[in-house]
Amino acid sequence: MSNAIFTISCPDQKGITASLTNFVYQNNGNIIHADQHIDPQTNTFFMRLEWALHDFAIKRADIASAIQPLAQKFKMQWNLNFTDHRPRVAIFVSKNLHCLHDLLFRIHLNQLPCEPVMIISNHPLAQTVAKQFDIKFLEFVVLKENKTAKEKDQIKILKENQIDLIILARYMQILSPQFIAQFPFKIINIHHSFLPAFIGANPYAKAYQKGVKIIGATSHYVTEQLDEGPIIEQDIIRVSHRDTIVDLQRKSEDLERLVLSRAVLWHLENKILVYNNKTVIFD
Amino acid sequence: MSNAIFTISCPDQKGITASLTNFVYQNNGNIIHADQHIDPQTNTFFMRLEWALHDFAIKRADIASAIQPLAQKFKMQWNLNFTDHRPRVAIFVSKNLHCLHDLLFRIHLNQLPCEPVMIISNHPLAQTVAKQFDIKFLEFVVLKENKTAKEKDQIKILKENQIDLIILARYMQILSPQFIAQFPFKIINIHHSFLPAFIGANPYAKAYQKGVKIIGATSHYVTEQLDEGPIIEQDIIRVSHRDTIVDLQRKSEDLERLVLSRAVLWHLENKILVYNNKTVIFD
Amino acid sequence: MSNAIFTISCPDQKGITASLTNFVYQNNGNIIHADQHIDPQTNTFFMRLEWALHDFAIKRADIASAIQPLAQKFKMQWNLNFTDHRPRVAIFVSKNLHCLHDLLFRIHLNQLPCEPVMIISNHPLAQTVAKQFDIKFLEFVVLKENKTAKEKDQIKILKENQIDLIILARYMQILSPQFIAQFPFKIINIHHSFLPAFIGANPYAKAYQKGVKIIGATSHYVTEQLDEGPIIEQDIIRVSHRDTIVDLQRKSEDLERLVLSRAVLWHLENKILVYNNKTVIFD
Amino acid sequence: MSNAIFTISCPDQKGITASLTNFVYQNNGNIIHADQHIDPQTNTFFMRLEWALHDFAIKRADIASAIQPLAQKFKMQWNLNFTDHRPRVAIFVSKNLHCLHDLLFRIHLNQLPCEPVMIISNHPLAQTVAKQFDIKFLEFVVLKENKTAKEKDQIKILKENQIDLIILARYMQILSPQFIAQFPFKIINIHHSFLPAFIGANPYAKAYQKGVKIIGATSHYVTEQLDEGPIIEQDIIRVSHRDTIVDLQRKSEDLERLVLSRAVLWHLENKILVYNNKTVIFD
């Protein structure tokens, strides 16, 4: 059976939780998960409420309008999702295929509840992996002079295919603000450093040069500011003077796989709320 | 201003969250923190609800009886606490003083909201630290033949001093079931291994002998089963073939300080619920 | 160009390092890596010495005999390997394919210097992965009544194929002492718990039952004692009361992939020495 | 009995290890620890050699000159130390006393082999801790207009007291290049962030603002570039949206204590070599 997931943010005031949980209770819903958070600096209230649709008095299609009065009263920004909806996903990748491979294998194991629709790349290299996992592969040779046109084509295809989530699985092209604006908080990137350290290109070389004792990886939503979007997840591993840049890359790639797949899972489970260029993650 | 903290566990059913949050709302309380958990295996519902007493319509002394009808209806096991109550703490210690020292320094920094009332030891060694931090020190030379009598004396003193929490900060005496029964889930121990590995004496030596690559420390509530009570917190550190038993001890002691202090903090903040010999920890 | 790697253990005494490094120097070798360790409890000396064969005065085939006098003088147990030798590997697997998949992808990326020769399984499930990566797949339906015979067949095939290393990548059959004796310290297993905690079957369920706050995975050489062989590598991840057994499994599988691949890499790089049922790992 | 520790760096070439270990062997020394590292980018050779002085043929005072010919031949930069020498330490601190307290307690437990000679502060607050541990306390009220003069006084006192190591245990004054030049690679600082992220002031607030999921601490040698000196050690801890800046501070302070004490220990054990603004750390 499916559950409904209602995520909100709004100015904090008395009665929000009581009103929402009452709404579920009076319509005979059984709450599976409820978590809330208050940001005292901005006086903002966040909530994730998940309840079983089994026995729920309101039909699925009518829930949104039934909840509308409450949402208006408390000035909520809200989303309503259902656990049996499998978001449609496009994966962008360049020549480093470890994250792509990892995501597809996890999807194959049913660990990431989504529909992998297509792989988009600026290189032909990923085609083999696409075939291994039987997914559509599209190559776009993006150059300076054709970038705007190519992005328009990409947007068109993504929209036609009703893509809900774009995963940049080590895609080494910078997306234009126009592209990003089409998919607000629907693009997840993996950056191969512990942001905000080593923003930009060649973080392995920079980490080696700096002589850090720990390296990291960061997954984040993509916004117009390069590598500056809301951080979803980070993880780290120890390195030493013995590690060459090649070693750093190998160790980092293990992190990248873990950190990206966690971010994607939480997004698919509707556990992430964004505000103030930061994330609230309900575990 | 102070907050009320209400923690419960009960059989899961519809309406618990709605009823409790309504109770707060209708009495003009502002919820600061609400978190819940459902254990699907046992169908048990857990909740921690914290609200500001400022403007709350019910006097502090009357809250418990006001909430009683709800508690009965849902067959709740419950606790009501207030954030301005500073639990009275007794620390038991033997000859390894690092945890004692760490706890007292944290209390001194106001990082652990409690009243340190007394240090109890089976050795005179901790007396100096007691003086440094100006706390009462009691030595009990516990021997096989006088253990029952000594424990009776200890219980009497602890009760007279209205001790709310006993911390075994590397206390190398085994407490009798009779003693433990007097303080159910009010005794926190630090064990110097990653339980359930290396239960019992000399875990450093056992870890060395076994050649593990990671060592750990575990804080838990004390129950009659030695080292088997509900685990509150664990943490680990890497070791290698280069580490001698002395190195393992030094590294482990750093862990023990962290792991014990976290467990104590969460207990003092009423963030821990116990069931089935496990803990739910609301962060 | 290739390097020679000489690994030894022997009773500690004066002059071992000087004699060995002199041997390399006087034959015009350039030392790339030298690391040593002394176990004070057993007074045992360990060393890993790697030098470039470029310009080395002794032909590769003659090095072993040239070093023999020194080895005898110091009563060394020793191994001589060359970095351009790619060990021939057989991977055993049952129904959980994440480690198999991970190993093959790393080999494909040239991150594990070995020759993957065959996959052996007691289930047909892994056949698809074998095809994906174009490796020979052999199914052995091992039952109580035919185990001895089947193992004999396996040993025969492994010997015929000159297998240097057997990786148990979540192989859920217990190998007999007779089998293990054929491949001393040439079988690496991944156990899905933080050994010595949760030895034996169902460690996920045991960890859940116990309510641990951290789970782990352990790679080790296989000896006759089940799950008791020398530990090569361990790693951990945090869990909470929210994690179901399915979550523990998912998190643990990420660990298993990392921990097994690190152990295999170090073995292939001749960085592991075994003694007293423990490992020395030169990084 | 005491050991000699010889640490070197020099251009890599054949015969260095052989020559040095021969030197020890032929003078009847027993090597306790030998580790080396080659940086392939700069072709630099590093070594740490520790041998027992028991039975060693050369008198302690004559070792340096005896080793001089070898040092010259290989163009070594070198240091010779003895394990029974206890470096004389001055600790600089401002108002956050957790690191000071931790260091003094570790010294008290004999975990840091050094002589704590004095505490220097720009505030009177640390005086109580100085008294607790019976160490000389000097207050220098450093202002913009008297900074040069005060630093001269400090240098004078430090030199008179033959201070070998200065520990900045959360000292919130920036030292002038003139001061730093007096103590090259003899000043260890703890920075309360994961460098190079959040360089400069208020790293807790910056990390909170940025919404990172992990915070860190970094110990490093102090050079003229603020927070840019060679990194010795780093460690991290997870944080979440629930953590306030106060929580970040509390969690970070636990890291700072660990990370600083490890760096100090390795320095005292002569395990750190500096080159190219990075460190080689022999474990």
PDB file of N, CA, C and O in Angstrom, chain B residues 30-84:
ATOM      1  N   ASN B  30       3.495  26.452  22.795  1.00  0.00           N
ATOM      2  CA  ASN B  30       4.203  26.493  21.508  1.00  0.00           C
ATOM      3  C   ASN B  30       5.195  25.339  21.448  1.00  0.00           C
ATOM      4  O   ASN B  30       6.125  25.267  22.250  1.00  0.00           O
ATOM      5  N   ILE B  31       4.956  24.440  20.493  1.00  0.00           N
ATOM      6  CA  ILE B  31       5.822  23.260  20.390  1.00  0.00           C
ATOM      7  C   ILE B  31       7.194  23.668  19.854  1.00  0.00           C
ATOM      8  O   ILE B  31       7.303  24.341  18.832  1.00  0.00           O
ATOM      9  N   ILE B  32       8.221  23.249  20.577  1.00  0.00           N
ATOM     10  CA  ILE B  32       9.617  23.552  20.216  1.00  0.00           C
ATOM     11  C   ILE B  32      10.230  22.394  19.440  1.00  0.00           C
ATOM     12  O   ILE B  32      11.016  22.563  18.527  1.00  0.00           O
ATOM     13  N   HIS B  33       9.849  21.208  19.832  1.00  0.00           N
ATOM     14  CA  HIS B  33      10.443  20.013  19.247  1.00  0.00           C
ATOM     15  C   HIS B  33       9.441  18.868  19.368  1.00  0.00           C
ATOM     16  O   HIS B  33       8.842  18.667  20.426  1.00  0.00           O
ATOM     17  N   ALA B  34       9.203  18.177  18.270  1.00  0.00           N
ATOM     18  CA  ALA B  34       8.340  16.995  18.312  1.00  0.00           C
ATOM     19  C   ALA B  34       8.954  15.968  17.403  1.00  0.00           C
ATOM     20  O   ALA B  34       9.290  16.258  16.255  1.00  0.00           O
ATOM     21  N   ASP B  35       9.137  14.788  17.918  1.00  0.00           N
ATOM     22  CA  ASP B  35       9.691  13.723  17.105  1.00  0.00           C
ATOM     23  C   ASP B  35       9.022  12.435  17.528  1.00  0.00           C
ATOM     24  O   ASP B  35       8.677  12.260  18.693  1.00  0.00           O
ATOM     25  N   GLN B  36       8.799  11.562  16.570  1.00  0.00           N
ATOM     26  CA  GLN B  36       8.148  10.306  16.910  1.00  0.00           C
ATOM     27  C   GLN B  36       8.797   9.173  16.154  1.00  0.00           C
ATOM     28  O   GLN B  36       9.531   9.378  15.195  1.00  0.00           O
ATOM     29  N   HIS B  37       8.547   7.984  16.609  1.00  0.00           N
ATOM     30  CA  HIS B  37       9.105   6.803  15.973  1.00  0.00           C
ATOM     31  C   HIS B  37       8.142   5.644  16.192  1.00  0.00           C
ATOM     32  O   HIS B  37       7.531   5.530  17.255  1.00  0.00           O
ATOM     33  N   ILE B  38       7.991   4.844  15.164  1.00  0.00           N
ATOM     34  CA  ILE B  38       7.161   3.649  15.299  1.00  0.00           C
ATOM     35  C   ILE B  38       8.033   2.436  15.031  1.00  0.00           C
ATOM     36  O   ILE B  38       8.718   2.377  14.002  1.00  0.00           O
ATOM     37  N   ASP B  39       8.018   1.507  15.978  1.00  0.00           N
ATOM     38  CA  ASP B  39       8.734   0.251  15.757  1.00  0.00           C
ATOM     39  C   ASP B  39       7.762  -0.731  15.124  1.00  0.00           C
ATOM     40  O   ASP B  39       6.833  -1.209  15.790  1.00  0.00           O
ATOM     41  N   PRO B  40       7.938  -1.044  13.857  1.00  0.00           N
ATOM     42  CA  PRO B  40       6.936  -1.875  13.187  1.00  0.00           C
ATOM     43  C   PRO B  40       6.924  -3.311  13.697  1.00  0.00           C
ATOM     44  O   PRO B  40       5.882  -3.969  13.639  1.00  0.00           O
ATOM     45  N   GLN B  41       8.045  -3.792  14.207  1.00  0.00           N
ATOM     46  CA  GLN B  41       8.083  -5.178  14.697  1.00  0.00           C
ATOM     47  C   GLN B  41       7.175  -5.373  15.909  1.00  0.00           C
ATOM     48  O   GLN B  41       6.488  -6.371  16.021  1.00  0.00           O
ATOM     49  N   THR B  42       7.193  -4.395  16.822  1.00  0.00           N
ATOM     50  CA  THR B  42       6.388  -4.546  18.040  1.00  0.00           C
ATOM     51  C   THR B  42       5.169  -3.633  18.028  1.00  0.00           C
ATOM     52  O   THR B  42       4.413  -3.603  19.002  1.00  0.00           O
ATOM     53  N   ASN B  43       4.971  -2.891  16.918  1.00  0.00           N
ATOM     54  CA  ASN B  43       3.863  -1.948  16.808  1.00  0.00           C
ATOM     55  C   ASN B  43       3.833  -0.967  17.982  1.00  0.00           C
ATOM     56  O   ASN B  43       2.773  -0.682  18.549  1.00  0.00           O
ATOM     57  N   THR B  44       4.999  -0.484  18.338  1.00  0.00           N
ATOM     58  CA  THR B  44       5.088   0.456  19.461  1.00  0.00           C
ATOM     59  C   THR B  44       5.327   1.873  18.939  1.00  0.00           C
ATOM     60  O   THR B  44       6.097   2.073  17.996  1.00  0.00           O
ATOM     61  N   PHE B  45       4.673   2.818  19.570  1.00  0.00           N
ATOM     62  CA  PHE B  45       4.784   4.226  19.210  1.00  0.00           C
ATOM     63  C   PHE B  45       5.614   4.939  20.276  1.00  0.00           C
ATOM     64  O   PHE B  45       5.395   4.729  21.482  1.00  0.00           O
ATOM     65  N   PHE B  46       6.539   5.775  19.842  1.00  0.00           N
ATOM     66  CA  PHE B  46       7.379   6.556  20.753  1.00  0.00           C
ATOM     67  C   PHE B  46       7.265   8.018  20.384  1.00  0.00           C
ATOM     68  O   PHE B  46       7.220   8.361  19.196  1.00  0.00           O
ATOM     69  N   MET B  47       7.282   8.876  21.385  1.00  0.00           N
ATOM     70  CA  MET B  47       7.262  10.300  21.057  1.00  0.00           C
ATOM     71  C   MET B  47       8.000  11.117  22.109  1.00  0.00           C
ATOM     72  O   MET B  47       8.012  10.774  23.290  1.00  0.00           O
ATOM     73  N   ARG B  48       8.620  12.176  21.629  1.00  0.00           N
ATOM     74  CA  ARG B  48       9.192  13.201  22.499  1.00  0.00           C
ATOM     75  C   ARG B  48       8.593  14.524  22.069  1.00  0.00           C
ATOM     76  O   ARG B  48       8.662  14.907  20.902  1.00  0.00           O
ATOM     77  N   LEU B  49       7.951  15.204  23.002  1.00  0.00           N
ATOM     78  CA  LEU B  49       7.236  16.444  22.714  1.00  0.00           C
ATOM     79  C   LEU B  49       7.741  17.505  23.685  1.00  0.00           C
ATOM     80  O   LEU B  49       7.685  17.314  24.904  1.00  0.00           O
ATOM     81  N   GLU B  50       8.261  18.592  23.149  1.00  0.00           N
ATOM     82  CA  GLU B  50       8.788  19.658  24.002  1.00  0.00           C
ATOM     83  C   GLU B  50       8.072  20.953  23.636  1.00  0.00           C
ATOM     84  O   GLU B  50       7.974  21.320  22.471  1.00  0.00           O
ATOM     85  N   TRP B  51       7.523  21.639  24.661  1.00  0.00           N
ATOM     86  CA  TRP B  51       6.847  22.902  24.369  1.00  0.00           C
ATOM     87  C   TRP B  51       7.203  23.950  25.410  1.00  0.00           C
ATOM     88  O   TRP B  51       7.573  23.625  26.542  1.00  0.00           O
ATOM     89  N   ALA B  52       7.095  25.213  24.997  1.00  0.00           N
ATOM     90  CA  ALA B  52       7.438  26.335  25.877  1.00  0.00           C
ATOM     91  C   ALA B  52       6.346  26.523  26.933  1.00  0.00           C
ATOM     92  O   ALA B  52       5.151  26.506  26.623  1.00  0.00           O
ATOM     93  N   LEU B  53       6.771  26.693  28.178  1.00  0.00           N
ATOM     94  CA  LEU B  53       5.796  26.913  29.255  1.00  0.00           C
ATOM     95  C   LEU B  53       5.310  28.368  29.275  1.00  0.00           C
ATOM     96  O   LEU B  53       4.272  28.664  29.879  1.00  0.00           O
ATOM     97  N   HIS B  54       6.054  29.233  28.651  1.00  0.00           N
ATOM     98  CA  HIS B  54       5.636  30.627  28.519  1.00  0.00           C
ATOM     99  C   HIS B  54       4.246  30.685  27.900  1.00  0.00           C
ATOM    100  O   HIS B  54       4.012  30.100  26.844  1.00  0.00           O
ATOM    101  N   ASP B  55       3.301  31.340  28.581  1.00  0.00           N
ATOM    102  CA  ASP B  55       1.915  31.471  28.071  1.00  0.00           C
ATOM    103  C   ASP B  55       1.097  30.200  28.195  1.00  0.00           C
ATOM    104  O   ASP B  55      -0.082  30.198  27.827  1.00  0.00           O
ATOM    105  N   PHE B  56       1.730  29.093  28.636  1.00  0.00           N
ATOM    106  CA  PHE B  56       0.968  27.841  28.690  1.00  0.00           C
ATOM    107  C   PHE B  56      -0.123  27.963  29.751  1.00  0.00           C
ATOM    108  O   PHE B  56       0.112  28.474  30.856  1.00  0.00           O
ATOM    109  N   ALA B  57      -1.329  27.493  29.429  1.00  0.00           N
ATOM    110  CA  ALA B  57      -2.505  27.760  30.274  1.00  0.00           C
ATOM    111  C   ALA B  57      -2.524  26.945  31.576  1.00  0.00           C
ATOM    112  O   ALA B  57      -3.196  27.324  32.541  1.00  0.00           O
ATOM    113  N   ILE B  58      -1.799  25.842  31.579  1.00  0.00           N
ATOM    114  CA  ILE B  58      -1.827  24.973  32.757  1.00  0.00           C
ATOM    115  C   ILE B  58      -0.583  25.211  33.592  1.00  0.00           C
ATOM    116  O   ILE B  58       0.526  25.279  33.061  1.00  0.00           O
ATOM    117  N   LYS B  59      -0.790  25.310  34.906  1.00  0.00           N
ATOM    118  CA  LYS B  59       0.356  25.494  35.786  1.00  0.00           C
ATOM    119  C   LYS B  59       1.234  24.252  35.762  1.00  0.00           C
ATOM    120  O   LYS B  59       0.741  23.129  35.645  1.00  0.00           O
ATOM    121  N   ARG B  60       2.507  24.474  35.923  1.00  0.00           N
ATOM    122  CA  ARG B  60       3.482  23.392  35.860  1.00  0.00           C
ATOM    123  C   ARG B  60       3.079  22.195  36.722  1.00  0.00           C
ATOM    124  O   ARG B  60       3.157  21.042  36.282  1.00  0.00           O
ATOM    125  N   ALA B  61       2.639  22.478  37.926  1.00  0.00           N
ATOM    126  CA  ALA B  61       2.318  21.391  38.861  1.00  0.00           C
ATOM    127  C   ALA B  61       1.093  20.612  38.426  1.00  0.00           C
ATOM    128  O   ALA B  61       0.867  19.482  38.886  1.00  0.00           O
ATOM    129  N   ASP B  62       0.287  21.185  37.572  1.00  0.00           N
ATOM    130  CA  ASP B  62      -0.967  20.527  37.187  1.00  0.00           C
ATOM    131  C   ASP B  62      -0.897  19.820  35.840  1.00  0.00           C
ATOM    132  O   ASP B  62      -1.873  19.179  35.425  1.00  0.00           O
ATOM    133  N   ILE B  63       0.217  19.945  35.148  1.00  0.00           N
ATOM    134  CA  ILE B  63       0.282  19.373  33.797  1.00  0.00           C
ATOM    135  C   ILE B  63       0.109  17.863  33.817  1.00  0.00           C
ATOM    136  O   ILE B  63      -0.644  17.290  33.019  1.00  0.00           O
ATOM    137  N   ALA B  64       0.777  17.222  34.770  1.00  0.00           N
ATOM    138  CA  ALA B  64       0.734  15.758  34.810  1.00  0.00           C
ATOM    139  C   ALA B  64      -0.700  15.254  34.947  1.00  0.00           C
ATOM    140  O   ALA B  64      -1.129  14.346  34.218  1.00  0.00           O
ATOM    141  N   SER B  65      -1.444  15.840  35.845  1.00  0.00           N
ATOM    142  CA  SER B  65      -2.816  15.345  36.013  1.00  0.00           C
ATOM    143  C   SER B  65      -3.690  15.741  34.828  1.00  0.00           C
ATOM    144  O   SER B  65      -4.614  15.001  34.463  1.00  0.00           O
ATOM    145  N   ALA B  66      -3.398  16.868  34.204  1.00  0.00           N
ATOM    146  CA  ALA B  66      -4.184  17.285  33.042  1.00  0.00           C
ATOM    147  C   ALA B  66      -3.980  16.343  31.863  1.00  0.00           C
ATOM    148  O   ALA B  66      -4.885  16.133  31.047  1.00  0.00           O
ATOM    149  N   ILE B  67      -2.786  15.782  31.781  1.00  0.00           N
ATOM    150  CA  ILE B  67      -2.472  14.920  30.645  1.00  0.00           C
ATOM    151  C   ILE B  67      -2.882  13.467  30.911  1.00  0.00           C
ATOM    152  O   ILE B  67      -2.898  12.634  29.995  1.00  0.00           O
ATOM    153  N   GLN B  68      -3.208  13.190  32.146  1.00  0.00           N
ATOM    154  CA  GLN B  68      -3.492  11.824  32.586  1.00  0.00           C
ATOM    155  C   GLN B  68      -4.586  11.124  31.752  1.00  0.00           C
ATOM    156  O   GLN B  68      -4.416   9.957  31.358  1.00  0.00           O
ATOM    157  N   PRO B  69      -5.716  11.782  31.462  1.00  0.00           N
ATOM    158  CA  PRO B  69      -6.760  11.101  30.679  1.00  0.00           C
ATOM    159  C   PRO B  69      -6.252  10.613  29.324  1.00  0.00           C
ATOM    160  O   PRO B  69      -6.532   9.473  28.920  1.00  0.00           O
ATOM    161  N   LEU B  70      -5.492  11.450  28.638  1.00  0.00           N
ATOM    162  CA  LEU B  70      -4.910  11.027  27.361  1.00  0.00           C
ATOM    163  C   LEU B  70      -3.964   9.846  27.552  1.00  0.00           C
ATOM    164  O   LEU B  70      -3.979   8.885  26.779  1.00  0.00           O
ATOM    165  N   ALA B  71      -3.164   9.951  28.581  1.00  0.00           N
ATOM    166  CA  ALA B  71      -2.187   8.893  28.840  1.00  0.00           C
ATOM    167  C   ALA B  71      -2.886   7.560  29.064  1.00  0.00           C
ATOM    168  O   ALA B  71      -2.444   6.516  28.573  1.00  0.00           O
ATOM    169  N   GLN B  72      -3.988   7.630  29.796  1.00  0.00           N
ATOM    170  CA  GLN B  72      -4.732   6.389  30.065  1.00  0.00           C
ATOM    171  C   GLN B  72      -5.383   5.845  28.808  1.00  0.00           C
ATOM    172  O   GLN B  72      -5.346   4.652  28.539  1.00  0.00           O
ATOM    173  N   LYS B  73      -6.009   6.754  28.049  1.00  0.00           N
ATOM    174  CA  LYS B  73      -6.704   6.339  26.832  1.00  0.00           C
ATOM    175  C   LYS B  73      -5.782   5.553  25.903  1.00  0.00           C
ATOM    176  O   LYS B  73      -6.177   4.534  25.334  1.00  0.00           O
ATOM    177  N   PHE B  74      -4.540   6.037  25.771  1.00  0.00           N
ATOM    178  CA  PHE B  74      -3.618   5.397  24.831  1.00  0.00           C
ATOM    179  C   PHE B  74      -2.664   4.417  25.525  1.00  0.00           C
ATOM    180  O   PHE B  74      -1.725   3.927  24.913  1.00  0.00           O
ATOM    181  N   LYS B  75      -2.897   4.157  26.805  1.00  0.00           N
ATOM    182  CA  LYS B  75      -2.045   3.216  27.567  1.00  0.00           C
ATOM    183  C   LYS B  75      -0.567   3.603  27.492  1.00  0.00           C
ATOM    184  O   LYS B  75       0.316   2.787  27.226  1.00  0.00           O
ATOM    185  N   MET B  76      -0.291   4.890  27.707  1.00  0.00           N
ATOM    186  CA  MET B  76       1.065   5.384  27.592  1.00  0.00           C
ATOM    187  C   MET B  76       1.905   5.069  28.823  1.00  0.00           C
ATOM    188  O   MET B  76       1.433   5.185  29.947  1.00  0.00           O
ATOM    189  N   GLN B  77       3.151   4.708  28.607  1.00  0.00           N
ATOM    190  CA  GLN B  77       4.185   4.859  29.629  1.00  0.00           C
ATOM    191  C   GLN B  77       4.809   6.214  29.372  1.00  0.00           C
ATOM    192  O   GLN B  77       5.219   6.495  28.245  1.00  0.00           O
ATOM    193  N   TRP B  78       4.877   7.046  30.409  1.00  0.00           N
ATOM    194  CA  TRP B  78       5.279   8.422  30.110  1.00  0.00           C
ATOM    195  C   TRP B  78       6.157   9.024  31.193  1.00  0.00           C
ATOM    196  O   TRP B  78       6.181   8.583  32.342  1.00  0.00           O
ATOM    197  N   ASN B  79       6.876  10.063  30.785  1.00  0.00           N
ATOM    198  CA  ASN B  79       7.649  10.884  31.714  1.00  0.00           C
ATOM    199  C   ASN B  79       7.435  12.353  31.373  1.00  0.00           C
ATOM    200  O   ASN B  79       7.335  12.705  30.200  1.00  0.00           O
ATOM    201  N   LEU B  80       7.354  13.145  32.419  1.00  0.00           N
ATOM    202  CA  LEU B  80       7.243  14.594  32.225  1.00  0.00           C
ATOM    203  C   LEU B  80       8.434  15.252  32.911  1.00  0.00           C
ATOM    204  O   LEU B  80       8.674  15.018  34.104  1.00  0.00           O
ATOM    205  N   ASN B  81       9.176  16.062  32.170  1.00  0.00           N
ATOM    206  CA  ASN B  81      10.330  16.753  32.738  1.00  0.00           C
ATOM    207  C   ASN B  81      10.331  18.220  32.323  1.00  0.00           C
ATOM    208  O   ASN B  81       9.602  18.612  31.405  1.00  0.00           O
ATOM    209  N   PHE B  82      11.155  18.983  33.003  1.00  0.00           N
ATOM    210  CA  PHE B  82      11.222  20.416  32.695  1.00  0.00           C
ATOM    211  C   PHE B  82      12.686  20.794  32.476  1.00  0.00           C
ATOM    212  O   PHE B  82      13.568  20.340  33.218  1.00  0.00           O
ATOM    213  N   THR B  83      12.908  21.643  31.473  1.00  0.00           N
ATOM    214  CA  THR B  83      14.299  21.917  31.094  1.00  0.00           C
ATOM    215  C   THR B  83      15.066  22.684  32.165  1.00  0.00           C
ATOM    216  O   THR B  83      16.298  22.699  32.136  1.00  0.00           O
ATOM    217  N   ASP B  84      14.376  23.309  33.110  1.00  0.00           N
ATOM    218  CA  ASP B  84      15.130  24.014  34.149  1.00  0.00           C
ATOM    219  C   ASP B  84      15.408  23.132  35.362  1.00  0.00           C
ATOM    220  O   ASP B  84      16.011  23.589  36.329  1.00  0.00           O
TER     221      ASP B  84
END
